[in-house]
Amino acid sequence: MYDHLSATTADPPPSRTRLLILLALGVGLSLLLAGFSMAAAQSLLPPDISAFTPTAEDGYRADGEVVTLADEDLPMIARLDPALRDALRQAEAAAVADGVAFQVTSGWRSERYQARLLEDAIEEHGSEQVAREFVATPDLSKHVTGEAVDIAPIDAQDWLIRHGAAYGICQTYANERWHFELATDPGGVCPEMRQDAAG
């Protein structure tokens, strides 16, 4: 008799307490996975990078500090790949004739500075995957090898996007209009841009 009733009677809806427990477990699992993700990302970085403060010797430029290609006393300019630096100077001479001046917002960077930038981006975006769209790991960064430069202001970026290939200079990331590399022969065609620093 009881078997018959239990088979035909619908299960009662879950209690509010049970739903809250399931929700808490889901949130806990999400936090645990996020923690593992952050720990994995941190394992890619030097252990003391959180305490690291970059200086000019690491290629750091303070906000508001104007740096040009003429500032060879600064490591961010002095340690650029000579071929890139020379091509930029030739392009800049032509740009100045058009009333456009180049500023360098970032050039060469030390590995530790690049690692710090990546750590900051992971913290800002909450995910290594998203952060790497904007900041490469030290072993992949063209800034660390001196083969990339970030240019400002926007009219200088526009000028380089339109005329840079004449000097071998190309925008290489679709999501970073300021990031340029020596990526073709002078007068050549720039390669198709990568979507971002991760790809």
Tab-separated table of N, CA and C in Angstrom, residues 32-107:
chain	number	residue	atom	x	y	z
A	32	LEU	N	36.679	28.460	-5.519
A	32	LEU	CA	37.799	27.528	-5.492
A	32	LEU	C	38.474	27.453	-6.865
A	33	LEU	N	37.689	27.357	-7.928
A	33	LEU	CA	38.241	27.318	-9.284
A	33	LEU	C	38.961	28.613	-9.628
A	34	ALA	N	38.387	29.753	-9.227
A	34	ALA	CA	39.043	31.044	-9.469
A	34	ALA	C	40.374	31.100	-8.728
A	35	GLY	N	40.394	30.576	-7.508
A	35	GLY	CA	41.638	30.544	-6.738
A	35	GLY	C	42.703	29.697	-7.407
A	36	PHE	N	42.306	28.539	-7.924
A	36	PHE	CA	43.252	27.678	-8.646
A	36	PHE	C	43.786	28.387	-9.888
A	37	SER	N	42.899	29.090	-10.600
A	37	SER	CA	43.307	29.819	-11.802
A	37	SER	C	44.324	30.904	-11.460
A	38	MET	N	44.053	31.653	-10.395
A	38	MET	CA	44.985	32.719	-9.982
A	38	MET	C	46.306	32.109	-9.520
A	39	ALA	N	46.248	30.989	-8.809
A	39	ALA	CA	47.479	30.343	-8.338
A	39	ALA	C	48.300	29.845	-9.511
A	40	ALA	N	47.638	29.292	-10.517
A	40	ALA	CA	48.350	28.820	-11.713
A	40	ALA	C	49.003	29.989	-12.429
A	41	ALA	N	48.286	31.102	-12.527
A	41	ALA	CA	48.847	32.288	-13.181
A	41	ALA	C	50.039	32.815	-12.386
A	42	GLN	N	49.905	32.828	-11.064
A	42	GLN	CA	51.000	33.327	-10.231
A	42	GLN	C	52.240	32.448	-10.361
A	43	SER	N	52.038	31.156	-10.628
A	43	SER	CA	53.191	30.261	-10.742
A	43	SER	C	54.031	30.568	-11.971
A	44	LEU	N	53.455	31.281	-12.947
A	44	LEU	CA	54.203	31.678	-14.140
A	44	LEU	C	55.085	32.898	-13.879
A	45	LEU	N	54.842	33.570	-12.781
A	45	LEU	CA	55.535	34.814	-12.481
A	45	LEU	C	56.591	34.591	-11.410
A	46	PRO	N	57.657	35.412	-11.419
A	46	PRO	CA	58.641	35.302	-10.349
A	46	PRO	C	57.973	35.482	-8.988
A	47	PRO	N	58.404	34.754	-7.962
A	47	PRO	CA	57.710	34.769	-6.680
A	47	PRO	C	57.688	36.123	-5.990
A	48	ASP	N	58.663	36.973	-6.233
A	48	ASP	CA	58.721	38.250	-5.527
A	48	ASP	C	58.196	39.404	-6.366
A	49	ILE	N	57.471	39.125	-7.450
A	49	ILE	CA	57.077	40.173	-8.384
A	49	ILE	C	56.081	41.154	-7.762
A	50	SER	N	55.270	40.717	-6.803
A	50	SER	CA	54.304	41.617	-6.178
A	50	SER	C	54.996	42.767	-5.466
A	51	ALA	N	56.179	42.512	-4.927
A	51	ALA	CA	56.909	43.545	-4.198
A	51	ALA	C	57.799	44.375	-5.124
A	52	PHE	N	57.898	43.981	-6.385
A	52	PHE	CA	58.781	44.646	-7.336
A	52	PHE	C	58.187	45.975	-7.796
A	53	THR	N	58.986	47.027	-7.737
A	53	THR	CA	58.586	48.338	-8.252
A	53	THR	C	59.531	48.696	-9.385
A	54	PRO	N	59.013	48.790	-10.633
A	54	PRO	CA	59.896	49.070	-11.763
A	54	PRO	C	60.465	50.486	-11.709
A	55	THR	N	61.663	50.624	-12.266
A	55	THR	CA	62.321	51.929	-12.362
A	55	THR	C	62.671	52.180	-13.826
A	56	ALA	N	63.278	53.311	-14.092
A	56	ALA	CA	63.714	53.635	-15.453
A	56	ALA	C	64.657	52.567	-15.985
A	57	GLU	N	65.441	51.931	-15.092
A	57	GLU	CA	66.363	50.866	-15.517
A	57	GLU	C	65.631	49.641	-16.056
A	58	ASP	N	64.344	49.514	-15.710
A	58	ASP	CA	63.516	48.409	-16.202
A	58	ASP	C	62.709	48.808	-17.436
A	59	GLY	N	62.865	50.068	-17.870
A	59	GLY	CA	62.088	50.545	-19.006
A	59	GLY	C	60.814	51.264	-18.596
A	60	TYR	N	60.688	51.551	-17.298
A	60	TYR	CA	59.494	52.219	-16.780
A	60	TYR	C	59.496	53.694	-17.150
A	61	ARG	N	58.307	54.200	-17.489
A	61	ARG	CA	58.090	55.627	-17.745
A	61	ARG	C	56.960	56.082	-16.842
A	62	ALA	N	57.197	57.120	-16.062
A	62	ALA	CA	56.166	57.620	-15.158
A	62	ALA	C	55.028	58.246	-15.955
A	63	ASP	N	53.809	58.144	-15.438
A	63	ASP	CA	52.663	58.774	-16.089
A	63	ASP	C	52.950	60.260	-16.281
A	64	GLY	N	52.686	60.747	-17.470
A	64	GLY	CA	52.895	62.157	-17.764
A	64	GLY	C	54.299	62.487	-18.246
A	65	GLU	N	55.250	61.560	-18.078
A	65	GLU	CA	56.621	61.788	-18.545
A	65	GLU	C	56.659	61.641	-20.061
A	66	VAL	N	57.157	62.661	-20.740
A	66	VAL	CA	57.247	62.627	-22.200
A	66	VAL	C	58.603	62.055	-22.591
A	67	VAL	N	58.574	60.980	-23.379
A	67	VAL	CA	59.792	60.329	-23.853
A	67	VAL	C	59.743	60.318	-25.372
A	68	THR	N	60.879	60.649	-25.989
A	68	THR	CA	60.977	60.614	-27.445
A	68	THR	C	62.120	59.678	-27.843
A	69	LEU	N	62.232	59.443	-29.130
A	69	LEU	CA	63.301	58.581	-29.632
A	69	LEU	C	64.681	59.177	-29.387
A	70	ALA	N	64.746	60.469	-29.119
A	70	ALA	CA	66.019	61.136	-28.845
A	70	ALA	C	66.530	60.862	-27.432
A	71	ASP	N	65.704	60.318	-26.569
A	71	ASP	CA	66.075	60.088	-25.169
A	71	ASP	C	66.876	58.797	-25.003
A	72	GLU	N	68.034	58.740	-25.631
A	72	GLU	CA	68.858	57.531	-25.616
A	72	GLU	C	69.492	57.231	-24.266
A	73	ASP	N	69.421	58.166	-23.333
A	73	ASP	CA	69.938	57.901	-21.995
A	73	ASP	C	68.987	57.004	-21.202
A	74	LEU	N	67.767	56.859	-21.697
A	74	LEU	CA	66.788	55.996	-21.026
A	74	LEU	C	66.856	54.583	-21.598
A	75	PRO	N	66.928	53.566	-20.743
A	75	PRO	CA	66.986	52.180	-21.235
A	75	PRO	C	65.837	51.804	-22.158
A	76	MET	N	64.641	52.365	-21.936
A	76	MET	CA	63.504	52.010	-22.796
A	76	MET	C	63.748	52.375	-24.253
A	77	ILE	N	64.632	53.361	-24.510
A	77	ILE	CA	65.006	53.750	-25.872
A	77	ILE	C	66.337	53.113	-26.254
A	78	ALA	N	67.308	53.199	-25.361
A	78	ALA	CA	68.660	52.692	-25.655
A	78	ALA	C	68.671	51.198	-25.954
A	79	ARG	N	67.773	50.435	-25.324
A	79	ARG	CA	67.781	48.980	-25.490
A	79	ARG	C	66.791	48.484	-26.545
A	80	LEU	N	66.206	49.414	-27.303
A	80	LEU	CA	65.396	48.994	-28.441
A	80	LEU	C	66.298	48.347	-29.478
A	81	ASP	N	65.758	47.418	-30.230
A	81	ASP	CA	66.495	46.834	-31.339
A	81	ASP	C	66.961	47.982	-32.255
A	82	PRO	N	68.266	48.060	-32.566
A	82	PRO	CA	68.775	49.184	-33.368
A	82	PRO	C	68.060	49.354	-34.705
A	83	ALA	N	67.686	48.257	-35.351
A	83	ALA	CA	66.992	48.359	-36.639
A	83	ALA	C	65.621	49.007	-36.467
A	84	LEU	N	64.901	48.650	-35.399
A	84	LEU	CA	63.600	49.272	-35.126
A	84	LEU	C	63.780	50.745	-34.802
A	85	ARG	N	64.743	51.055	-33.951
A	85	ARG	CA	64.982	52.453	-33.569
A	85	ARG	C	65.328	53.298	-34.798
A	86	ASP	N	66.190	52.782	-35.682
A	86	ASP	CA	66.566	53.532	-36.886
A	86	ASP	C	65.367	53.737	-37.812
A	87	ALA	N	64.563	52.701	-37.990
A	87	ALA	CA	63.375	52.820	-38.846
A	87	ALA	C	62.396	53.843	-38.271
A	88	LEU	N	62.217	53.832	-36.948
A	88	LEU	CA	61.329	54.804	-36.302
A	88	LEU	C	61.841	56.235	-36.482
A	89	ARG	N	63.143	56.413	-36.396
A	89	ARG	CA	63.708	57.758	-36.582
A	89	ARG	C	63.484	58.256	-38.008
A	90	GLN	N	63.639	57.364	-38.983
A	90	GLN	CA	63.393	57.763	-40.369
A	90	GLN	C	61.914	58.115	-40.561
A	91	ALA	N	61.037	57.302	-39.990
A	91	ALA	CA	59.609	57.577	-40.092
A	91	ALA	C	59.261	58.883	-39.386
A	92	GLU	N	59.873	59.104	-38.231
A	92	GLU	CA	59.593	60.318	-37.471
A	92	GLU	C	60.005	61.565	-38.243
A	93	ALA	N	61.127	61.505	-38.951
A	93	ALA	CA	61.572	62.658	-39.742
A	93	ALA	C	60.530	63.016	-40.799
A	94	ALA	N	59.930	62.003	-41.417
A	94	ALA	CA	58.885	62.263	-42.411
A	94	ALA	C	57.603	62.746	-41.740
A	95	ALA	N	57.285	62.192	-40.576
A	95	ALA	CA	56.066	62.582	-39.865
A	95	ALA	C	56.143	64.035	-39.410
A	96	VAL	N	57.311	64.460	-38.948
A	96	VAL	CA	57.487	65.847	-38.492
A	96	VAL	C	57.195	66.816	-39.637
A	97	ALA	N	57.580	66.441	-40.854
A	97	ALA	CA	57.291	67.274	-42.026
A	97	ALA	C	55.783	67.401	-42.244
A	98	ASP	N	55.027	66.432	-41.748
A	98	ASP	CA	53.558	66.473	-41.823
A	98	ASP	C	52.945	67.075	-40.560
A	99	GLY	N	53.797	67.590	-39.672
A	99	GLY	CA	53.307	68.203	-38.441
A	99	GLY	C	52.964	67.220	-37.339
A	100	VAL	N	53.524	66.010	-37.406
A	100	VAL	CA	53.221	64.960	-36.424
A	100	VAL	C	54.486	64.605	-35.656
A	101	ALA	N	54.397	64.576	-34.331
A	101	ALA	CA	55.536	64.216	-33.487
A	101	ALA	C	55.251	62.901	-32.770
A	102	PHE	N	56.294	62.083	-32.631
A	102	PHE	CA	56.157	60.793	-31.943
A	102	PHE	C	56.531	60.939	-30.471
A	103	GLN	N	55.778	60.284	-29.621
A	103	GLN	CA	56.163	60.070	-28.228
A	103	GLN	C	56.183	58.569	-27.992
A	104	VAL	N	57.133	58.110	-27.201
A	104	VAL	CA	57.234	56.694	-26.884
A	104	VAL	C	56.655	56.474	-25.487
A	105	THR	N	55.562	55.740	-25.419
A	105	THR	CA	54.961	55.462	-24.109
A	105	THR	C	55.534	54.195	-23.492
A	106	SER	N	56.077	53.309	-24.334
A	106	SER	CA	56.770	52.126	-23.839
A	106	SER	C	57.662	51.588	-24.944
A	107	GLY	N	58.859	51.199	-24.563
A	107	GLY	CA	59.795	50.611	-25.512
A	107	GLY	C	60.299	49.305	-24.941
